[in-house]
Amino acid sequence: MQCNGRGSGDDNERLSRSVELIHEAWWKRGVIYEVYPRSFQDSNGDGIGDLNGVRRRLDYLQWLGIDAIWIAPIYPSPMADFGYDIADYCGIDPLFGTLKEFDELVREAHRRELKIILDYVPNHTSDAHPWFQESRTSHTNHRRDWYIWRDGKPGGGPPNNWVSQFGGSAWTLDPITNQYYLHSFLSQQPDLNWRNPEVREAMFEVLQFWLDRGVDGFRVDVLWLLIKDAAFRDNPPNPMYRPTQPAIDRYLSLYNADQPEIHEVVAQMRAVLDRYSDRVLIGEIYLPFNRLVTYYGENLNGAQLPFNFALIHASWNAQEIARLVAEYENALPSGGWPNWVLGNHDQPRIAERVGESQARIAAMLLLTLRGTPTMYYGDELGLARTAVPPEFIQDLWEKNEPGLGLSRDPWRTPFPWDASINAGFTTGRPWLPLESAYRTKNVKCLRQQYDSLLMLYHRLIQLRKAHRALAVGDALVIGADDNVLVYERGCGEEKFVVALNFSDNDRILRSSNLVDSTLVLSNYMDREGPVSELNLRGNEGVLLRRRFPGRA
Ligand code: GLC
């Protein structure tokens, strides 16, 4: 029995459990950090980040304390969707470097005990991929069935009503053969046909290619979309749809997503990873908890970490977060390991969503909840929305559906390293504008301020590393009254209490949980020491350590 459940077992078992924890898998106890490579560090002055840039900044990531770097796509690509349109799964785009440089990055990261997780994009290729180039040539081409081709409706028009994530029909008529191909995203991103065994085989070889190079795992892009309804039925209309929403919300994704046959595919991917030791399969899945948890697979033979995006969409108050935690924990299959994601390259940043003060609460929450945390580069600096003037907008989603504010550029902007010109990101012209406050909001500056958000992240990660109770211990929500969330993390004799004030107002906490407690960390980083009653300031979060009789 291990110390990573919701409740706690009997005392005799506890000691042996904490000894076992040393052997917890890295992806359970570690912190995952997403690097958007175009914007992390440029090393050759072209204004776009690259692999050598990431390698140069490994010292920073090691200092921050994260355990694994997930790198968004770096493969050869026409960059219509900034690398999520892949023309060769087994290469590196010259913008980012070379395979040799990739190998060096892996070697250097591993030397520092940092894991490398790659983005794996199986749902679609680029239309420039040789497979698609062949597939489109004729109805009888041997790769025809590698993609999803259909005749139009008898009276004309696309085969069904499916909508592309980026607006418009999900079908494009290809004049060469006068058939439509399916693209769940841009028309430059044709969907592969995962019902075809040859496609599976070829795509599993891709996994092996990178695993053989030492990659520690994959974040699988849009995993829940891979298999489509065999009959391609129309999706039903969404009764809640409003014209201010993107077109993708017009219909309910009943037949183009989350199909039962997907789980066989996920299990097959997992089986490929399981031929290697200690690798992780992470799924990008936007589904409610009851559906999300099915991606752990039967007998946990699916993804080890189906990404949990609940914090991204949550209403930001203590009761709502308590409800989410309870609902998620209850939905988890026995033995399924939880995870929490605070941000990614597709979503408004946390500091924009909840404001600067609550971004500190969010940091505490992410790094003290039970489950693997995933953070997004720059969130530790408090980056919010960077203004991108209309003439600089890059994201095609915005261009396809103008006026709805759909561009993802404002949270993909260059990482500010210091106060020098272009924030130390590039010697050239950055591909997206820099955060306007970069002269103060940068790594160099914030590392020198003991109470900065960056230092808070650093401290929290160190504490998580130092205490098994925080890394992999049990969790118990105690309450969410008055907009203060209180929960406990415990393992063996070690017990922590976390109290997070989601409001702007002071709150007095009097609780039996505080008796004999020591304040270890406040997100204001200005106090510590013994407490029995606690005055929590507005937007303050604290981490308390329970003392046990006879112990310091
Ligand atoms: C995922 C990626 C997103 C991309 C899309 C299509 O959602 O995170 O950035 O545009 O898939 O690949």
XYZ file of C-alpha atoms and ligand atoms in Angstrom:
564
model
C 0.000 0.000 0.000
C 1.313 3.454 -0.856
C 0.843 6.904 0.554
C -1.011 8.438 -2.310
C -4.671 7.938 -1.684
C -7.395 10.190 -0.415
C -7.745 8.910 3.126
C -5.048 7.547 5.421
C -4.471 4.033 6.679
C -3.355 2.839 10.058
C -0.249 4.197 11.760
C 1.835 1.039 11.586
C 1.619 0.984 7.864
C 2.622 4.617 7.485
C 6.305 4.301 8.130
C 6.818 1.567 5.610
C 4.774 3.525 3.103
C 6.974 6.595 3.316
C 10.020 4.448 2.669
C 8.371 3.126 -0.478
C 7.764 6.663 -1.699
C 11.384 7.138 -2.617
C 10.592 4.870 -5.489
C 7.631 6.818 -6.825
C 7.767 7.370 -10.576
C 9.209 10.738 -11.601
C 6.021 11.686 -13.426
C 4.076 11.280 -10.176
C 6.339 13.245 -7.884
C 7.749 15.730 -10.426
C 6.655 19.066 -11.855
C 6.087 19.378 -15.616
C 6.947 22.666 -17.350
C 5.761 23.490 -20.843
C 8.230 25.290 -23.083
C 6.780 26.926 -26.184
C 10.027 26.696 -28.130
C 9.412 29.576 -30.529
C 9.333 31.915 -27.558
C 11.727 30.559 -24.964
C 15.215 31.542 -26.118
C 16.580 32.372 -29.548
C 20.220 31.423 -30.102
C 20.788 32.501 -33.710
C 19.192 35.932 -33.974
C 16.284 35.015 -36.248
C 13.763 36.186 -33.651
C 12.424 32.670 -33.059
C 13.410 30.459 -30.143
C 15.254 27.217 -30.823
C 16.693 24.035 -29.287
C 20.104 25.514 -28.572
C 18.246 28.295 -26.798
C 16.450 25.794 -24.561
C 19.762 24.058 -23.866
C 21.338 27.367 -22.883
C 18.570 27.935 -20.348
C 18.636 24.535 -18.668
C 20.435 26.049 -15.690
C 17.429 28.261 -15.092
C 14.988 25.365 -15.276
C 17.153 23.334 -12.948
C 17.254 26.216 -10.509
C 13.485 26.659 -10.716
C 13.291 23.025 -9.697
C 11.017 21.542 -12.341
C 11.496 17.895 -13.272
C 10.324 17.580 -16.852
C 10.245 19.864 -19.867
C 7.422 19.362 -22.336
C 8.484 20.958 -25.600
C 5.727 21.948 -28.051
C 6.345 20.666 -31.633
C 9.791 21.120 -33.141
C 9.387 18.989 -36.269
C 9.668 20.127 -39.899
C 6.517 22.080 -40.615
C 5.143 24.833 -42.850
C 4.098 26.409 -39.487
C 0.500 27.142 -40.487
C -0.357 26.150 -36.897
C 3.118 26.829 -35.506
C 4.380 23.287 -35.653
C 1.122 21.428 -35.052
C 1.110 20.849 -38.821
C 3.893 18.320 -39.212
C 5.542 17.467 -42.524
C 8.025 14.927 -41.111
C 7.541 13.269 -37.729
C 11.148 12.150 -37.456
C 13.081 15.339 -38.035
C 13.693 18.780 -36.576
C 12.632 21.945 -38.360
C 15.695 24.023 -39.312
C 14.097 26.936 -37.434
C 14.614 24.973 -34.237
C 17.909 23.257 -35.071
C 19.050 19.796 -36.029
C 18.675 16.241 -34.758
C 22.207 16.453 -33.441
C 21.272 19.531 -31.441
C 18.192 17.748 -30.182
C 20.338 14.836 -28.994
C 22.614 17.297 -27.230
C 19.628 18.870 -25.510
C 18.432 15.474 -24.283
C 21.921 14.609 -23.067
C 22.362 17.896 -21.246
C 18.875 17.746 -19.736
C 19.421 14.192 -18.522
C 22.754 15.154 -17.011
C 20.765 17.588 -14.864
C 18.096 14.975 -14.122
C 15.569 16.842 -16.224
C 13.225 14.741 -18.356
C 12.243 15.618 -21.914
C 8.649 15.183 -23.050
C 7.836 15.700 -26.718
C 4.599 16.732 -28.326
C 3.154 13.914 -30.427
C 0.560 15.046 -32.958
C -1.189 11.940 -34.277
C -4.583 13.322 -35.306
C -3.357 15.160 -38.374
C -0.295 15.852 -40.484
C 0.509 18.898 -42.540
C -0.870 18.913 -46.066
C 2.809 19.138 -47.024
C 3.512 15.709 -45.479
C 4.553 13.225 -48.219
C 1.819 10.842 -47.003
C -0.865 13.397 -47.798
C 0.825 14.455 -51.008
C 0.566 10.839 -52.174
C -2.883 10.288 -50.733
C -4.427 13.145 -52.653
C -3.102 12.057 -56.078
C -5.799 9.460 -56.866
C -8.612 7.367 -55.413
C -6.457 4.297 -55.790
C -3.190 5.549 -54.351
C -1.870 3.138 -51.709
C -2.016 5.951 -49.127
C -5.510 7.094 -50.092
C -7.041 5.481 -47.019
C -4.417 6.960 -44.687
C -6.564 10.089 -44.623
C -10.326 10.548 -44.475
C -11.780 11.108 -47.933
C -15.495 11.263 -48.694
C -17.788 12.288 -51.522
C -19.830 15.438 -51.025
C -23.547 15.265 -50.301
C -25.618 14.215 -53.334
C -26.986 17.747 -53.814
C -23.497 19.233 -53.265
C -21.662 20.462 -50.182
C -19.504 18.726 -47.586
C -20.283 15.162 -46.410
C -21.637 16.252 -43.008
C -21.990 19.260 -40.679
C -18.754 18.889 -38.759
C -17.006 22.170 -38.019
C -13.263 22.805 -37.913
C -11.869 23.905 -34.536
C -10.585 26.976 -36.335
C -13.851 27.876 -38.074
C -15.658 26.825 -41.249
C -16.453 23.313 -42.417
C -14.128 20.524 -41.314
C -14.151 19.299 -44.924
C -12.276 20.723 -47.892
C -12.952 19.703 -51.477
C -9.754 18.687 -53.213
C -10.013 19.422 -56.948
C -7.519 16.688 -57.885
C -9.954 13.853 -57.147
C -13.104 15.870 -56.493
C -13.512 14.391 -53.010
C -13.520 16.067 -49.613
C -10.879 15.421 -46.948
C -11.495 15.869 -43.253
C -9.519 18.356 -41.173
C -10.555 18.876 -37.576
C -8.297 21.962 -37.544
C -6.939 24.052 -40.439
C -7.386 22.868 -44.018
C -3.565 22.595 -43.970
C -3.952 19.888 -41.281
C -5.646 16.842 -42.846
C -6.783 14.210 -40.333
C -5.118 10.809 -40.448
C -7.368 7.760 -40.562
C -6.646 5.938 -37.300
C -8.971 3.107 -38.269
C -6.331 2.082 -40.797
C -3.810 -0.379 -39.235
C -0.993 0.888 -41.498
C -1.426 4.388 -40.105
C -1.191 3.025 -36.588
C 1.932 1.071 -37.389
C 3.627 4.054 -39.015
C 2.695 6.339 -36.135
C 3.869 3.865 -33.492
C 7.210 3.754 -35.304
C 7.383 7.499 -34.747
C 7.043 6.942 -31.010
C 9.830 4.381 -31.120
C 12.068 6.686 -33.108
C 11.994 9.280 -30.320
C 11.988 6.782 -27.463
C 15.157 5.288 -28.920
C 16.696 8.764 -28.800
C 16.014 8.886 -25.082
C 12.810 10.900 -24.906
C 11.023 10.351 -21.577
C 7.457 10.673 -22.714
C 4.872 12.312 -24.927
C 2.095 14.808 -24.583
C -0.391 13.537 -27.137
C -2.146 16.290 -29.030
C -5.997 16.143 -29.118
C -6.030 12.527 -28.045
C -9.817 12.386 -27.684
C -10.369 13.362 -31.315
C -8.393 10.584 -33.001
C -11.248 8.253 -33.872
C -14.370 9.448 -35.636
C -17.833 7.945 -35.923
C -17.656 5.172 -38.537
C -20.855 6.437 -40.194
C -19.839 10.140 -40.071
C -23.215 11.179 -38.695
C -24.097 14.872 -38.348
C -23.455 16.400 -34.939
C -26.566 17.699 -33.141
C -26.895 21.479 -32.715
C -25.773 22.990 -29.427
C -28.831 24.642 -27.845
C -26.567 26.920 -25.778
C -24.694 28.339 -28.791
C -24.445 32.130 -29.073
C -23.078 33.964 -32.146
C -20.309 35.492 -30.017
C -18.851 31.985 -29.632
C -16.463 30.380 -32.126
C -18.062 28.259 -34.829
C -16.808 25.026 -33.238
C -19.362 25.541 -30.444
C -22.299 25.537 -32.846
C -22.711 21.749 -32.592
C -22.186 19.189 -29.845
C -19.169 17.013 -30.569
C -21.062 13.758 -30.371
C -19.711 11.969 -33.414
C -16.313 13.535 -34.092
C -14.826 13.051 -30.612
C -14.436 10.640 -27.704
C -15.519 7.546 -29.627
C -15.375 4.198 -27.780
C -12.749 2.745 -30.131
C -10.218 5.371 -29.047
C -9.276 3.400 -25.954
C -7.806 0.567 -27.972
C -5.530 3.088 -29.698
C -4.442 4.668 -26.420
C -3.639 1.231 -24.995
C -1.559 0.475 -28.078
C 0.400 3.711 -27.691
C 0.958 2.926 -24.052
C 2.167 -0.567 -24.939
C 4.842 0.990 -27.162
C 6.040 3.163 -24.261
C 5.956 0.238 -21.864
C 8.642 -1.511 -23.883
C 10.931 1.161 -22.438
C 11.349 1.905 -18.774
C 9.988 4.884 -16.902
C 8.236 6.703 -19.782
C 5.041 8.686 -19.563
C 2.020 9.048 -21.830
C 0.098 12.280 -21.313
C -3.131 13.035 -23.135
C -4.490 16.402 -24.171
C -8.187 15.779 -23.512
C -10.851 18.434 -23.016
C -13.698 16.428 -21.492
C -15.719 16.429 -18.270
C -14.235 14.343 -15.444
C -16.468 11.299 -15.959
C -15.280 10.994 -19.579
C -11.721 12.191 -18.965
C -10.937 9.421 -16.482
C -11.812 6.709 -19.008
C -8.506 7.634 -20.688
C -6.593 6.009 -17.845
C -7.721 2.873 -19.635
C -8.994 -0.419 -18.410
C -6.671 -1.645 -15.663
C -4.746 1.602 -16.139
C -3.420 0.533 -19.531
C -4.073 3.956 -21.071
C -2.531 7.371 -20.489
C -0.810 7.756 -17.116
C -1.754 11.430 -17.090
C -4.891 12.422 -18.982
C -4.464 16.176 -18.633
C -6.920 17.673 -16.152
C -7.774 21.192 -17.352
C -10.389 21.915 -14.673
C -8.361 24.775 -13.146
C -8.206 26.493 -16.514
C -11.971 26.730 -16.792
C -12.857 27.024 -13.111
C -14.779 29.900 -11.575
C -12.142 31.221 -9.244
C -13.503 30.817 -5.731
C -12.843 28.470 -2.850
C -16.114 26.575 -3.039
C -15.810 25.902 -6.712
C -12.232 24.662 -6.379
C -13.215 22.436 -3.429
C -16.034 21.025 -5.520
C -13.696 20.358 -8.454
C -11.139 18.626 -6.259
C -13.800 16.387 -4.713
C -15.427 15.592 -8.031
C -12.111 14.788 -9.680
C -10.821 12.657 -6.810
C -14.092 10.706 -6.761
C -13.993 10.141 -10.491
C -10.408 8.800 -10.540
C -10.115 5.080 -11.109
C -8.463 3.070 -8.374
C -4.696 3.566 -8.726
C -5.126 6.377 -11.286
C -2.715 9.195 -10.532
C -4.185 12.743 -10.531
C -2.743 15.794 -12.278
C -3.536 19.501 -12.511
C -2.740 21.945 -15.308
C -2.641 25.681 -14.709
C -1.975 26.889 -18.221
C -0.840 26.043 -21.725
C -0.188 27.659 -25.092
C -3.872 27.527 -26.088
C -5.376 29.260 -23.082
C -5.307 32.737 -21.541
C -2.586 32.822 -18.904
C -3.450 32.357 -15.240
C -2.468 35.933 -14.317
C -4.920 37.189 -16.930
C -7.660 34.828 -15.770
C -7.484 35.543 -12.042
C -5.420 38.710 -11.704
C -1.994 39.342 -10.262
C -2.810 38.805 -6.575
C -4.677 35.581 -7.091
C -1.945 34.287 -9.412
C 0.001 33.704 -6.185
C -2.865 31.677 -4.755
C -2.954 29.727 -7.999
C 0.753 28.921 -7.677
C 0.219 27.599 -4.154
C -2.789 25.617 -5.225
C -1.095 24.020 -8.219
C 1.980 23.054 -6.235
C 0.227 21.725 -3.148
C -2.708 19.843 -4.637
C -2.443 16.061 -4.851
C -1.301 15.210 -8.354
C 1.355 16.055 -10.921
C 1.411 19.807 -11.645
C 1.904 21.192 -15.146
C 2.927 24.808 -15.478
C 3.328 26.994 -18.535
C 6.538 28.932 -19.253
C 6.286 32.522 -18.100
C 3.468 31.949 -15.626
C 6.142 31.945 -12.920
C 6.967 35.544 -13.929
C 3.352 36.635 -13.733
C 3.069 37.234 -17.480
C -0.539 37.997 -18.343
C -1.886 39.064 -21.717
C 0.700 40.652 -23.980
C -0.825 43.178 -26.331
C -0.381 42.078 -29.954
C -1.351 44.828 -32.440
C -3.653 43.598 -35.232
C -0.920 43.863 -37.870
C 1.295 41.458 -35.885
C -1.314 38.750 -35.306
C 0.040 35.362 -36.303
C -2.592 32.854 -35.203
C -4.711 31.713 -38.152
C -7.654 30.990 -35.871
C -8.047 34.750 -35.377
C -7.660 35.302 -39.097
C -10.341 32.676 -39.897
C -12.840 34.008 -37.388
C -11.957 37.683 -36.978
C -13.486 39.855 -34.307
C -14.063 37.196 -31.665
C -10.699 37.680 -29.966
C -9.608 34.100 -30.616
C -5.908 34.713 -31.251
C -3.647 32.697 -28.970
C -0.678 34.978 -29.675
C -1.028 37.103 -26.484
C 0.077 34.199 -24.309
C 2.763 32.836 -26.638
C 5.076 35.836 -26.515
C 8.846 35.767 -25.854
C 10.109 34.878 -22.411
C 11.734 37.888 -20.729
C 15.121 36.918 -19.327
C 16.507 40.330 -18.388
C 16.060 44.074 -18.876
C 18.307 44.308 -21.933
C 17.006 45.011 -25.409
C 14.489 42.339 -26.418
C 14.681 40.970 -22.884
C 17.644 38.741 -23.680
C 15.337 36.598 -25.811
C 16.859 37.435 -29.173
C 19.394 39.677 -30.827
C 17.044 39.918 -33.811
C 13.440 40.977 -34.159
C 11.156 38.879 -31.951
C 8.438 36.977 -33.857
C 5.819 38.296 -31.415
C 6.026 41.461 -29.320
C 7.461 41.364 -25.832
C 5.516 41.874 -22.637
C 5.523 45.666 -22.189
C 6.715 45.526 -18.563
C 9.634 43.247 -19.388
C 12.211 45.647 -17.981
C 10.996 44.770 -14.486
C 9.114 41.556 -15.150
C 12.024 39.348 -16.131
C 13.937 36.428 -14.641
C 17.001 38.396 -13.643
C 15.026 41.061 -11.839
C 12.565 38.758 -10.137
C 15.282 36.410 -8.898
C 16.717 39.338 -6.976
C 13.423 40.055 -5.165
C 12.974 37.598 -2.335
C 9.177 38.025 -2.369
C 8.560 37.867 -6.129
C 6.158 35.412 -7.723
C 9.149 33.697 -9.294
C 10.732 33.143 -5.875
C 7.396 31.845 -4.604
C 7.330 29.247 -7.383
C 10.919 28.335 -6.601
C 10.197 27.920 -2.876
C 7.040 25.914 -3.460
C 8.804 23.544 -5.821
C 11.677 23.096 -3.351
C 9.205 22.327 -0.575
C 7.434 19.842 -2.774
C 10.730 18.127 -3.484
C 11.747 18.082 0.172
C 8.489 16.685 1.561
C 6.890 13.513 0.394
C 3.637 14.593 1.986
C 3.464 17.429 -0.544
C 4.781 15.498 -3.509
C 2.795 12.302 -3.269
C 0.948 12.363 0.061
C -2.724 11.883 0.781
C -5.107 14.805 0.434
C -8.168 15.790 2.384
C -10.262 18.904 1.816
C -11.290 20.378 5.153
C -13.433 23.296 4.101
C -14.184 26.178 1.785
C -16.041 28.584 4.046
C -15.820 32.348 3.584
C -13.933 31.876 0.336
C -10.979 30.254 2.115
C -10.000 26.809 0.909
C -8.375 24.613 3.553
C -6.930 21.182 2.899
C -4.444 18.780 4.349
C -1.632 16.825 2.766
C -0.133 13.974 4.689
C 2.226 11.092 4.454
C 3.357 8.978 7.366
C 4.027 11.274 10.287
C 4.267 14.337 8.113
C 1.243 16.564 7.802
C 0.715 19.931 6.099
C -2.277 22.224 6.076
C -2.841 24.615 3.188
C -5.155 27.610 3.614
C -5.869 29.793 0.593
C -7.797 33.024 0.793
C -9.550 33.562 -2.522
C -10.952 36.917 -1.378
C -9.498 40.421 -1.017
C -10.532 40.567 2.645
C -8.809 39.460 5.824
C -10.030 36.229 7.382
C -9.442 34.778 10.819
C -8.877 31.047 10.791
C -9.522 29.178 14.018
C -9.347 25.522 13.506
C -8.321 22.413 15.387
C -6.108 21.761 12.362
C -3.950 24.693 13.320
C -3.136 23.534 16.837
C 0.605 22.985 17.114
C 1.279 24.217 13.596
C 4.186 26.108 12.165
C 3.751 28.476 9.289
C 6.247 27.347 6.664
C 5.378 29.677 3.822
C 3.046 32.556 3.083
C 2.619 33.574 -0.553
C 3.599 37.078 0.619
C 6.873 35.495 1.738
C 7.097 37.701 4.789
C 6.368 35.488 7.744
C 6.891 32.092 9.301
C 6.772 30.465 12.734
C 4.352 28.822 15.185
C 0.634 29.642 15.010
C -2.556 28.535 16.701
C -4.909 31.117 15.296
C -4.305 32.701 11.975
C -5.114 36.029 10.497
C -5.096 35.447 6.795
C -4.722 38.627 4.798
C -6.632 39.253 1.589
C -5.241 37.072 -1.242
C -2.963 35.318 1.200
C -2.197 31.639 1.057
C -0.235 29.779 3.699
C 1.391 26.429 4.076
C 1.480 25.133 7.638
C 3.256 22.144 9.005
C 1.604 20.164 11.771
C 3.915 19.220 14.599
C 3.589 15.873 16.248
C 4.054 15.309 19.963
C 7.678 14.692 20.796
C 8.908 16.125 17.502
C 10.429 19.440 16.590
C -3.866 21.189 -29.804
C -2.747 22.168 -29.648
C -3.077 23.418 -30.388
C -3.208 23.080 -31.856
C -4.230 21.968 -32.051
C -4.113 21.354 -33.406
O -5.026 21.610 -29.199
O -2.493 22.384 -28.289
O -2.116 24.416 -30.210
O -3.581 24.210 -32.578
O -4.054 20.905 -31.141
O -2.976 20.547 -33.473
